[in-house]
Amino acid sequence: AAFLAVWPIGKFPVIEDVARGMIVPESSIVIEYLAQHYPGPSVLVPDAPDKARDVRLYDRFFDHYLQTPMQKVMGDVLRPEGAKDPFGVEQAFAQLRVALGLVERRMETMRWATGDEFTMADCSAAPALFYANRLVPLATSFPHTDAYLTRLKERPSYRRTLEEAEPYFQFIPR
């Protein structure tokens, strides 16, 4: 709990590993922590330095260039009248479309974000693309990205997450 006192940013996710006495914030750090201490069937960050860097690059790409502008657009819906930011939303939509174009070109030849194996980059892509698809329907302009999102949704863990979250979808701004 002392760690939370110095991490009052109000962001999530944050996990507490009671067995190890650790509180770990931020999704990428949580994923790496879990992969290191509680490895599963997928190697989320490869051991090879060049491959690991590629995974981290695309993890950050999905977070900064898809998730961030998507949050700007959706968040603007929640702003009170007189405090909306139409110019910022326009910029965010433009950035989102550019980023989706880059993903589209990449997914023409890739099964997963960084190759043939599911990695931490795909963990970052999943929510970013799910919500981006609500703003810019992928099937219309980004068919390879749409197929990638479909592959992500077919993973049992992601499918379970979507099923558990479904009652809350009604609260997603449009």
Coordinates of N, CA, C and O in Angstrom, one line a residue:
A1 N 0.8 -1.2 0.0 CA 0.0 0.0 0.0 C 0.9 1.3 0.0 O 0.4 2.3 -0.5
A2 N 2.1 1.2 0.6 CA 2.9 2.3 0.6 C 3.3 2.7 -0.9 O 3.4 3.9 -1.2
F3 N 3.4 1.8 -1.8 CA 3.7 2.1 -3.1 C 2.6 2.9 -3.8 O 2.9 3.8 -4.5
L4 N 1.4 2.6 -3.5 CA 0.3 3.3 -4.1 C 0.3 4.8 -3.6 O -0.1 5.7 -4.4
A5 N 0.8 5.1 -2.4 CA 0.9 6.4 -2.0 C 1.8 7.3 -2.8 O 1.7 8.5 -3.0
V6 N 2.8 6.6 -3.5 CA 3.7 7.4 -4.4 C 3.3 7.2 -5.8 O 4.0 7.6 -6.7
W7 N 2.2 6.5 -6.1 CA 1.7 6.3 -7.4 C 0.2 6.8 -7.5 O -0.7 6.1 -7.9
P8 N 0.0 8.1 -7.1 CA -1.4 8.6 -7.1 C -1.9 9.1 -8.4 O -2.6 10.1 -8.4
I9 N -1.6 8.5 -9.5 CA -1.9 9.0 -10.8 C -3.4 8.7 -11.2 O -4.0 9.3 -12.0
G10 N -4.0 7.7 -10.5 CA -5.3 7.3 -10.8 C -5.5 6.6 -12.1 O -6.6 6.6 -12.7
K11 N -4.5 5.8 -12.5 CA -4.6 5.0 -13.7 C -4.6 3.6 -13.4 O -4.2 3.2 -12.3
F12 N -5.1 2.8 -14.3 CA -5.1 1.3 -14.1 C -4.6 0.7 -15.4 O -4.5 1.4 -16.4
P13 N -4.2 -0.5 -15.4 CA -4.4 -1.5 -14.3 C -3.2 -1.4 -13.3 O -2.1 -1.0 -13.6
V14 N -3.5 -1.9 -12.2 CA -2.5 -2.1 -11.1 C -2.9 -3.5 -10.5 O -4.0 -3.8 -10.3
I15 N -1.8 -4.3 -10.4 CA -2.1 -5.6 -9.7 C -1.3 -5.7 -8.4 O -0.2 -5.0 -8.3
E16 N -1.8 -6.4 -7.5 CA -1.0 -6.7 -6.3 C -0.7 -8.2 -6.3 O -1.6 -9.0 -6.3
D17 N 0.6 -8.5 -6.2 CA 1.0 -9.9 -6.1 C 1.3 -10.1 -4.6 O 2.4 -9.8 -4.1
V18 N 0.3 -10.6 -3.9 CA 0.5 -10.8 -2.5 C 1.6 -11.8 -2.2 O 2.4 -11.6 -1.2
A19 N 1.7 -12.8 -3.0 CA 2.8 -13.8 -2.7 C 4.2 -13.3 -2.8 O 5.1 -13.7 -2.0
R20 N 4.4 -12.3 -3.6 CA 5.7 -11.7 -3.8 C 5.8 -10.3 -3.1 O 6.9 -9.7 -3.1
G21 N 4.7 -9.8 -2.5 CA 4.7 -8.5 -1.9 C 5.0 -7.4 -2.8 O 5.6 -6.4 -2.5
M22 N 4.4 -7.5 -4.0 CA 4.6 -6.4 -5.1 C 3.3 -5.8 -5.5 O 2.3 -6.5 -5.7
I23 N 3.3 -4.5 -5.8 CA 2.2 -3.9 -6.5 C 2.8 -3.4 -7.8 O 3.9 -2.7 -7.8
V24 N 2.2 -3.7 -8.9 CA 2.8 -3.5 -10.2 C 1.8 -2.7 -11.0 O 0.7 -3.2 -11.3
P25 N 2.1 -1.4 -11.4 CA 1.2 -0.6 -12.3 C 1.6 -0.7 -13.8 O 2.7 -1.2 -14.1
E26 N 0.7 -0.2 -14.6 CA 0.9 0.0 -16.0 C 0.8 -1.3 -16.8 O 1.6 -2.3 -16.5
S27 N 0.0 -1.4 -17.8 CA -0.3 -2.7 -18.5 C 1.0 -3.4 -19.0 O 1.1 -4.6 -18.9
S28 N 1.9 -2.6 -19.7 CA 3.0 -3.3 -20.3 C 3.9 -3.9 -19.2 O 4.5 -5.0 -19.3
I29 N 4.1 -3.1 -18.1 CA 4.9 -3.6 -17.0 C 4.2 -4.8 -16.3 O 4.9 -5.8 -15.9
V30 N 2.9 -4.7 -16.2 CA 2.2 -5.9 -15.6 C 2.4 -7.1 -16.4 O 2.6 -8.2 -15.9
I31 N 2.2 -7.0 -17.8 CA 2.4 -8.1 -18.7 C 3.8 -8.7 -18.5 O 4.0 -9.9 -18.4
E32 N 4.8 -7.8 -18.5 CA 6.2 -8.4 -18.4 C 6.4 -9.0 -17.1 O 7.1 -10.0 -16.9
Y33 N 5.8 -8.4 -16.0 CA 6.0 -9.0 -14.7 C 5.3 -10.4 -14.6 O 5.9 -11.3 -14.1
L34 N 4.1 -10.5 -15.1 CA 3.4 -11.8 -15.1 C 4.2 -12.8 -16.0 O 4.3 -14.0 -15.6
A35 N 4.7 -12.4 -17.1 CA 5.4 -13.3 -18.0 C 6.7 -13.8 -17.3 O 7.1 -15.0 -17.5
Q36 N 7.3 -12.9 -16.5 CA 8.5 -13.3 -15.8 C 8.2 -14.3 -14.7 O 8.9 -15.3 -14.5
H37 N 7.3 -13.9 -13.9 CA 7.0 -14.6 -12.6 C 6.0 -15.7 -12.7 O 6.0 -16.6 -11.8
Y38 N 5.1 -15.6 -13.7 CA 4.0 -16.6 -13.8 C 3.8 -16.9 -15.3 O 2.7 -16.6 -15.9
P39 N 4.8 -17.4 -15.9 CA 4.7 -17.6 -17.4 C 3.6 -18.6 -17.8 O 3.3 -19.5 -17.1
G40 N 3.0 -18.2 -18.9 CA 1.9 -19.0 -19.5 C 2.4 -19.7 -20.7 O 3.6 -19.7 -21.0
P41 N 1.5 -20.2 -21.6 CA 1.8 -20.9 -22.8 C 2.5 -20.0 -23.9 O 3.2 -20.5 -24.7
S42 N 2.2 -18.7 -23.8 CA 2.7 -17.8 -24.8 C 3.9 -17.0 -24.2 O 3.8 -16.6 -23.1
V43 N 5.0 -16.9 -25.0 CA 6.1 -16.1 -24.6 C 5.8 -14.7 -25.0 O 5.9 -14.4 -26.2
L44 N 5.4 -13.9 -24.1 CA 4.8 -12.5 -24.5 C 5.9 -11.6 -24.8 O 5.7 -10.6 -25.6
V45 N 7.1 -11.7 -24.3 CA 8.3 -10.9 -24.7 C 9.4 -11.9 -25.0 O 9.9 -12.5 -24.1
P46 N 9.8 -12.0 -26.3 CA 10.9 -13.0 -26.6 C 12.2 -12.7 -25.9 O 12.5 -11.5 -25.6
D47 N 13.0 -13.7 -25.8 CA 14.3 -13.5 -25.2 C 15.3 -12.8 -26.1 O 16.1 -12.0 -25.7
A48 N 15.2 -13.0 -27.4 CA 16.1 -12.4 -28.4 C 15.9 -10.9 -28.4 O 14.8 -10.4 -28.5
P49 N 17.0 -10.1 -28.1 CA 16.8 -8.6 -28.0 C 16.1 -7.9 -29.1 O 15.3 -7.0 -28.9
D50 N 16.5 -8.3 -30.4 CA 15.8 -7.6 -31.5 C 14.3 -7.8 -31.5 O 13.5 -6.9 -31.8
K51 N 13.9 -9.1 -31.3 CA 12.5 -9.4 -31.3 C 11.8 -8.8 -30.1 O 10.7 -8.3 -30.3
A52 N 12.5 -8.8 -29.0 CA 11.9 -8.1 -27.8 C 11.7 -6.6 -28.0 O 10.6 -6.1 -27.7
R53 N 12.6 -6.0 -28.7 CA 12.5 -4.6 -29.0 C 11.3 -4.3 -29.9 O 10.5 -3.4 -29.8
D54 N 11.2 -5.2 -30.9 CA 10.0 -5.1 -31.9 C 8.7 -5.2 -31.1 O 7.8 -4.5 -31.4
V55 N 8.6 -6.2 -30.2 CA 7.4 -6.4 -29.4 C 7.1 -5.1 -28.6 O 6.0 -4.6 -28.6
R56 N 8.1 -4.6 -28.0 CA 7.9 -3.4 -27.1 C 7.6 -2.2 -28.0 O 6.7 -1.3 -27.6
L57 N 8.2 -2.1 -29.2 CA 7.8 -1.0 -30.1 C 6.3 -1.0 -30.5 O 5.6 0.0 -30.4
Y58 N 5.9 -2.2 -30.9 CA 4.4 -2.3 -31.3 C 3.5 -2.2 -30.1 O 2.4 -1.7 -30.2
D59 N 3.9 -2.6 -28.9 CA 3.2 -2.4 -27.7 C 2.9 -0.9 -27.5 O 1.8 -0.5 -27.3
R60 N 4.0 -0.1 -27.6 CA 3.9 1.3 -27.4 C 3.1 1.9 -28.5 O 2.4 2.9 -28.4
F61 N 3.3 1.5 -29.8 CA 2.6 2.0 -30.9 C 1.1 1.9 -30.7 O 0.4 2.9 -30.9
F62 N 0.6 0.7 -30.3 CA -0.8 0.6 -30.1 C -1.3 1.4 -29.0 O -2.4 2.0 -29.1
D63 N -0.5 1.6 -28.0 CA -0.9 2.4 -26.8 C -1.0 3.9 -27.2 O -1.9 4.6 -26.9
H64 N 0.1 4.4 -27.8 CA 0.2 5.8 -28.1 C -0.5 6.3 -29.3 O -1.0 7.4 -29.4
Y65 N -0.6 5.5 -30.4 CA -1.1 6.0 -31.7 C -2.5 5.5 -32.0 O -3.1 5.9 -33.0
L66 N -3.0 4.5 -31.2 CA -4.4 4.0 -31.4 C -5.2 4.3 -30.1 O -6.2 5.0 -30.2
Q67 N -4.7 3.9 -29.0 CA -5.4 4.0 -27.8 C -5.6 5.5 -27.4 O -6.7 5.9 -27.0
T68 N -4.5 6.3 -27.5 CA -4.6 7.7 -27.0 C -5.6 8.5 -27.9 O -6.4 9.2 -27.3
P69 N -5.5 8.5 -29.2 CA -6.5 9.3 -30.0 C -7.9 8.7 -29.8 O -8.8 9.5 -29.8
M70 N -8.0 7.4 -29.7 CA -9.4 6.9 -29.5 C -10.0 7.4 -28.2 O -11.1 7.8 -28.1
Q71 N -9.2 7.5 -27.1 CA -9.6 8.0 -25.9 C -10.0 9.5 -26.0 O -10.9 9.9 -25.3
K72 N -9.3 10.2 -26.8 CA -9.5 11.6 -27.0 C -10.9 11.8 -27.6 O -11.7 12.6 -27.1
V73 N -11.2 11.0 -28.6 CA -12.5 11.1 -29.3 C -13.6 10.7 -28.4 O -14.6 11.4 -28.2
M74 N -13.5 9.5 -27.7 CA -14.6 9.0 -26.9 C -14.7 9.9 -25.6 O -15.8 10.1 -25.2
G75 N -13.6 10.4 -25.1 CA -13.7 11.2 -23.9 C -14.3 12.6 -24.2 O -15.0 13.1 -23.3
D76 N -14.2 13.0 -25.4 CA -14.9 14.3 -25.7 C -16.4 14.2 -25.6 O -17.0 15.2 -25.3
V77 N -16.9 13.1 -25.9 CA -18.4 12.9 -25.8 C -18.8 13.1 -24.3 O -19.9 13.6 -24.1
L78 N -18.0 12.8 -23.4 CA -18.3 13.0 -22.0 C -18.2 14.4 -21.5 O -18.6 14.7 -20.4
R79 N -17.5 15.3 -22.2 CA -17.3 16.6 -21.8 C -18.6 17.4 -21.8 O -19.5 17.2 -22.6
P80 N -18.7 18.4 -20.9 CA -20.0 19.2 -20.8 C -20.0 20.1 -22.0 O -18.9 20.5 -22.6
E81 N -21.2 20.6 -22.4 CA -21.3 21.5 -23.5 C -20.5 22.8 -23.1 O -20.4 23.2 -22.0
G82 N -19.8 23.3 -24.1 CA -19.0 24.5 -23.9 C -17.5 24.1 -23.6 O -16.7 24.9 -23.6
A83 N -17.3 22.8 -23.3 CA -15.9 22.3 -23.0 C -15.5 21.3 -24.0 O -14.4 20.7 -23.8
K84 N -16.2 21.1 -25.0 CA -15.8 20.1 -26.0 C -14.7 20.7 -26.9 O -14.4 21.9 -26.9
D85 N -14.0 19.8 -27.5 CA -12.8 20.1 -28.3 C -12.9 19.6 -29.7 O -12.2 18.6 -30.0
P86 N -13.7 20.2 -30.6 CA -13.9 19.7 -31.9 C -12.6 19.6 -32.7 O -12.3 18.7 -33.5
F87 N -11.7 20.6 -32.5 CA -10.4 20.6 -33.3 C -9.6 19.4 -32.8 O -9.0 18.7 -33.6
G88 N -9.5 19.2 -31.5 CA -8.7 18.1 -30.9 C -9.3 16.8 -31.4 O -8.5 15.8 -31.7
V89 N -10.6 16.7 -31.4 CA -11.2 15.4 -31.9 C -10.9 15.2 -33.4 O -10.6 14.1 -33.8
E90 N -10.9 16.2 -34.2 CA -10.6 16.1 -35.6 C -9.1 15.6 -35.7 O -8.8 14.8 -36.5
Q91 N -8.2 16.2 -35.0 CA -6.8 15.8 -35.0 C -6.7 14.3 -34.6 O -5.9 13.5 -35.2
A92 N -7.4 13.9 -33.5 CA -7.4 12.6 -33.0 C -7.9 11.6 -34.1 O -7.3 10.5 -34.3
F93 N -9.0 11.9 -34.7 CA -9.5 11.0 -35.8 C -8.4 10.9 -36.9 O -8.2 9.8 -37.4
A94 N -7.8 12.0 -37.3 CA -6.8 11.9 -38.3 C -5.6 11.0 -37.9 O -5.2 10.2 -38.7
Q95 N -5.2 11.2 -36.7 CA -4.1 10.3 -36.2 C -4.5 8.9 -36.1 O -3.8 8.0 -36.5
L96 N -5.7 8.6 -35.7 CA -6.3 7.3 -35.6 C -6.3 6.6 -37.0 O -5.9 5.5 -37.2
R97 N -6.7 7.4 -38.0 CA -6.8 6.8 -39.4 C -5.4 6.6 -39.9 O -5.2 5.6 -40.6
V98 N -4.4 7.4 -39.7 CA -3.0 7.2 -40.1 C -2.5 5.9 -39.4 O -1.9 5.1 -40.1
A99 N -2.7 5.8 -38.1 CA -2.2 4.6 -37.4 C -2.9 3.4 -37.9 O -2.2 2.3 -38.1
L100 N -4.2 3.4 -38.2 CA -4.9 2.2 -38.7 C -4.4 1.9 -40.1 O -4.3 0.7 -40.4
G101 N -4.0 2.9 -40.9 CA -3.4 2.6 -42.2 C -2.1 1.9 -42.0 O -1.8 1.0 -42.8
L102 N -1.3 2.3 -41.0 CA 0.0 1.6 -40.8 C -0.2 0.1 -40.3 O 0.4 -0.8 -40.8
V103 N -1.2 -0.1 -39.5 CA -1.6 -1.4 -39.0 C -2.0 -2.2 -40.2 O -1.7 -3.4 -40.4
E104 N -2.9 -1.6 -41.0 CA -3.4 -2.3 -42.2 C -2.3 -2.9 -43.1 O -2.3 -4.0 -43.5
R105 N -1.3 -2.0 -43.4 CA -0.2 -2.5 -44.3 C 0.6 -3.6 -43.6 O 1.0 -4.5 -44.2
R106 N 0.8 -3.5 -42.3 CA 1.5 -4.5 -41.6 C 0.8 -5.8 -41.6 O 1.4 -6.9 -41.7
M107 N -0.5 -5.8 -41.3 CA -1.3 -7.0 -41.2 C -1.6 -7.7 -42.5 O -2.1 -8.8 -42.5
E108 N -1.2 -7.0 -43.6 CA -1.3 -7.7 -44.9 C -0.4 -9.0 -44.9 O -0.7 -9.9 -45.6
T109 N 0.7 -8.9 -44.2 CA 1.6 -10.0 -44.2 C 1.9 -10.7 -42.8 O 2.7 -11.6 -42.7
M110 N 1.2 -10.2 -41.8 CA 1.5 -10.7 -40.5 C 0.2 -11.4 -39.9 O -0.9 -11.0 -40.2
R111 N 0.5 -12.5 -39.1 CA -0.6 -13.1 -38.4 C -0.9 -12.4 -37.1 O -2.0 -12.1 -36.7
W112 N 0.2 -12.0 -36.4 CA 0.1 -11.3 -35.2 C 1.0 -10.0 -35.3 O 1.7 -9.8 -36.3
A113 N 0.9 -9.1 -34.4 CA 1.5 -7.8 -34.5 C 3.0 -7.8 -34.9 O 3.5 -7.0 -35.6
T114 N 3.7 -8.8 -34.4 CA 5.2 -8.9 -34.7 C 5.6 -10.2 -35.4 O 6.8 -10.5 -35.4
G115 N 4.7 -10.9 -35.9 CA 5.1 -12.1 -36.6 C 4.1 -13.3 -36.4 O 2.9 -13.0 -36.4
D116 N 4.6 -14.5 -36.3 CA 3.8 -15.7 -36.2 C 3.3 -16.0 -34.8 O 2.5 -16.9 -34.6
E117 N 3.9 -15.4 -33.8 CA 3.6 -15.7 -32.4 C 2.9 -14.5 -31.7 O 3.2 -13.4 -31.9
F118 N 1.9 -14.9 -30.9 CA 1.2 -13.9 -30.1 C 2.1 -13.4 -29.0 O 2.8 -14.1 -28.4
T119 N 2.1 -12.0 -28.8 CA 3.1 -11.4 -27.9 C 2.4 -10.3 -27.1 O 1.2 -10.0 -27.3
M120 N 3.2 -9.6 -26.3 CA 2.7 -8.5 -25.6 C 2.1 -7.4 -26.5 O 1.2 -6.7 -26.1
A121 N 2.7 -7.2 -27.7 CA 2.2 -6.2 -28.6 C 0.7 -6.5 -29.0 O -0.1 -5.6 -29.1
D122 N 0.4 -7.8 -29.1 CA -1.0 -8.2 -29.4 C -1.9 -7.9 -28.2 O -3.1 -7.5 -28.4
C123 N -1.4 -8.0 -27.0 CA -2.2 -7.6 -25.8 C -2.5 -6.2 -25.8 O -3.6 -5.8 -25.4
S124 N -1.6 -5.3 -26.3 CA -1.8 -3.9 -26.4 C -2.8 -3.6 -27.6 O -3.6 -2.7 -27.5
A125 N -2.7 -4.3 -28.6 CA -3.5 -4.1 -29.8 C -5.0 -4.4 -29.5 O -5.9 -3.7 -30.1
A126 N -5.2 -5.4 -28.7 CA -6.6 -5.9 -28.6 C -7.6 -4.8 -28.1 O -8.6 -4.6 -28.8
P127 N -7.3 -4.1 -27.0 CA -8.3 -3.1 -26.6 C -8.3 -1.9 -27.5 O -9.4 -1.3 -27.8
A128 N -7.1 -1.5 -28.0 CA -7.0 -0.4 -28.9 C -7.9 -0.6 -30.1 O -8.6 0.3 -30.5
L129 N -7.8 -1.8 -30.7 CA -8.5 -2.0 -32.0 C -10.0 -2.3 -31.7 O -10.8 -1.9 -32.5
F130 N -10.3 -2.9 -30.6 CA -11.7 -3.1 -30.2 C -12.4 -1.7 -30.2 O -13.5 -1.6 -30.8
Y131 N -11.9 -0.8 -29.4 CA -12.5 0.5 -29.3 C -12.4 1.4 -30.6 O -13.3 2.1 -31.0
A132 N -11.3 1.3 -31.3 CA -11.1 2.0 -32.5 C -12.1 1.6 -33.5 O -12.7 2.4 -34.3
N133 N -12.5 0.3 -33.5 CA -13.5 -0.3 -34.4 C -14.8 0.3 -34.2 O -15.7 0.4 -35.1
R134 N -15.1 0.8 -33.0 CA -16.4 1.5 -32.7 C -16.4 2.9 -33.3 O -17.5 3.4 -33.6
L135 N -15.3 3.5 -33.6 CA -15.2 4.8 -34.1 C -15.0 4.8 -35.6 O -15.6 5.6 -36.4
V136 N -14.2 3.9 -36.1 CA -13.8 3.8 -37.5 C -14.0 2.3 -37.9 O -13.1 1.5 -37.6
P137 N -15.2 1.9 -38.3 CA -15.5 0.5 -38.6 C -14.4 -0.1 -39.5 O -14.2 0.3 -40.7
L138 N -13.6 -1.0 -39.0 CA -12.5 -1.6 -39.6 C -12.8 -2.4 -40.9 O -12.1 -2.3 -41.9
A139 N -13.9 -3.1 -40.9 CA -14.3 -3.9 -42.1 C -14.4 -3.1 -43.3 O -14.1 -3.6 -44.4
T140 N -14.8 -1.9 -43.2 CA -15.0 -1.0 -44.4 C -13.7 -0.6 -45.0 O -13.6 -0.7 -46.2
S141 N -12.8 -0.1 -44.3 CA -11.6 0.5 -44.8 C -10.3 -0.2 -44.5 O -9.3 0.0 -45.1
F142 N -10.3 -1.1 -43.5 CA -9.1 -1.8 -43.1 C -9.4 -3.3 -42.9 O -9.4 -3.8 -41.8
P143 N -9.6 -4.0 -44.0 CA -10.0 -5.4 -43.9 C -8.9 -6.3 -43.2 O -9.3 -7.2 -42.5
H144 N -7.7 -6.0 -43.5 CA -6.6 -6.9 -42.8 C -6.6 -6.6 -41.3 O -6.3 -7.5 -40.5
T145 N -6.8 -5.4 -40.9 CA -6.8 -5.0 -39.5 C -8.1 -5.6 -38.9 O -8.0 -6.1 -37.7
D146 N -9.2 -5.6 -39.6 CA -10.4 -6.2 -39.1 C -10.2 -7.8 -38.9 O -10.6 -8.3 -37.9
A147 N -9.5 -8.4 -39.9 CA -9.2 -9.8 -39.7 C -8.3 -10.1 -38.5 O -8.5 -11.1 -37.8
Y148 N -7.4 -9.2 -38.3 CA -6.5 -9.3 -37.1 C -7.3 -9.2 -35.8 O -7.2 -10.0 -34.9
L149 N -8.2 -8.2 -35.8 CA -9.1 -8.1 -34.6 C -9.9 -9.3 -34.4 O -10.1 -9.8 -33.3
T150 N -10.4 -9.9 -35.5 CA -11.2 -11.1 -35.4 C -10.3 -12.3 -34.8 O -10.8 -13.0 -33.9
R151 N -9.1 -12.4 -35.2 CA -8.2 -13.4 -34.6 C -7.9 -13.1 -33.2 O -7.9 -14.1 -32.3
L152 N -7.8 -11.9 -32.8 CA -7.6 -11.5 -31.4 C -8.8 -12.0 -30.6 O -8.7 -12.6 -29.5
K153 N -10.0 -11.7 -31.1 CA -11.3 -12.0 -30.4 C -11.5 -13.5 -30.3 O -12.2 -14.0 -29.4
E154 N -10.9 -14.3 -31.2 CA -11.0 -15.7 -31.1 C -10.1 -16.4 -30.0 O -10.4 -17.5 -29.7
R155 N -9.2 -15.7 -29.5 CA -8.3 -16.2 -28.4 C -9.2 -16.4 -27.2 O -10.0 -15.5 -26.8
P156 N -9.2 -17.5 -26.6 CA -10.0 -17.8 -25.4 C -10.0 -16.7 -24.3 O -11.0 -16.3 -23.8
S157 N -8.8 -16.3 -24.0 CA -8.7 -15.3 -22.9 C -9.4 -14.0 -23.3 O -10.0 -13.3 -22.5
Y158 N -9.2 -13.6 -24.6 CA -9.8 -12.3 -25.0 C -11.4 -12.5 -25.1 O -12.1 -11.6 -24.7
R159 N -11.8 -13.6 -25.7 CA -13.2 -13.9 -25.8 C -13.8 -13.8 -24.4 O -14.9 -13.2 -24.2
R160 N -13.2 -14.5 -23.4 CA -13.7 -14.4 -22.0 C -13.8 -13.0 -21.5 O -14.8 -12.6 -20.9
T161 N -12.7 -12.2 -21.8 CA -12.7 -10.8 -21.3 C -13.9 -10.1 -21.9 O -14.6 -9.3 -21.2
L162 N -14.1 -10.2 -23.2 CA -15.2 -9.5 -23.8 C -16.6 -10.0 -23.3 O -17.5 -9.1 -23.0
E163 N -16.7 -11.3 -23.0 CA -18.0 -11.8 -22.4 C -18.2 -11.2 -21.1 O -19.3 -10.8 -20.7
E164 N -17.2 -11.1 -20.2 CA -17.3 -10.6 -18.9 C -17.6 -9.1 -18.9 O -18.3 -8.5 -18.0
A165 N -17.1 -8.4 -19.9 CA -17.2 -6.9 -20.0 C -18.5 -6.5 -20.7 O -18.9 -5.4 -20.6
E166 N -19.2 -7.4 -21.4 CA -20.3 -7.1 -22.2 C -21.4 -6.3 -21.4 O -22.0 -5.3 -22.0
P167 N -21.7 -6.6 -20.2 CA -22.8 -5.7 -19.5 C -22.4 -4.3 -19.4 O -23.3 -3.4 -19.2
Y168 N -21.1 -3.9 -19.5 CA -20.7 -2.6 -19.4 C -20.5 -1.8 -20.7 O -20.3 -0.6 -20.8
F169 N -20.7 -2.5 -21.8 CA -20.5 -1.9 -23.1 C -21.5 -0.8 -23.3 O -21.3 0.1 -24.1
Q170 N -22.7 -0.9 -22.7 CA -23.7 0.2 -22.8 C -23.2 1.5 -22.4 O -23.7 2.6 -22.7
F171 N -22.1 1.5 -21.6 CA -21.6 2.8 -21.0 C -20.5 3.4 -21.9 O -20.0 4.5 -21.6
I172 N -20.1 2.7 -23.0 CA -19.1 3.2 -23.9 C -19.6 4.4 -24.7 O -20.7 4.2 -25.3
P173 N -19.0 5.5 -24.6 CA -19.5 6.7 -25.4 C -19.4 6.4 -26.9 O -18.6 5.6 -27.4
R174 N -20.4 7.0 -27.6 CA -20.4 6.8 -29.1 C -20.3 8.2 -29.7 O -20.8 9.2 -29.2

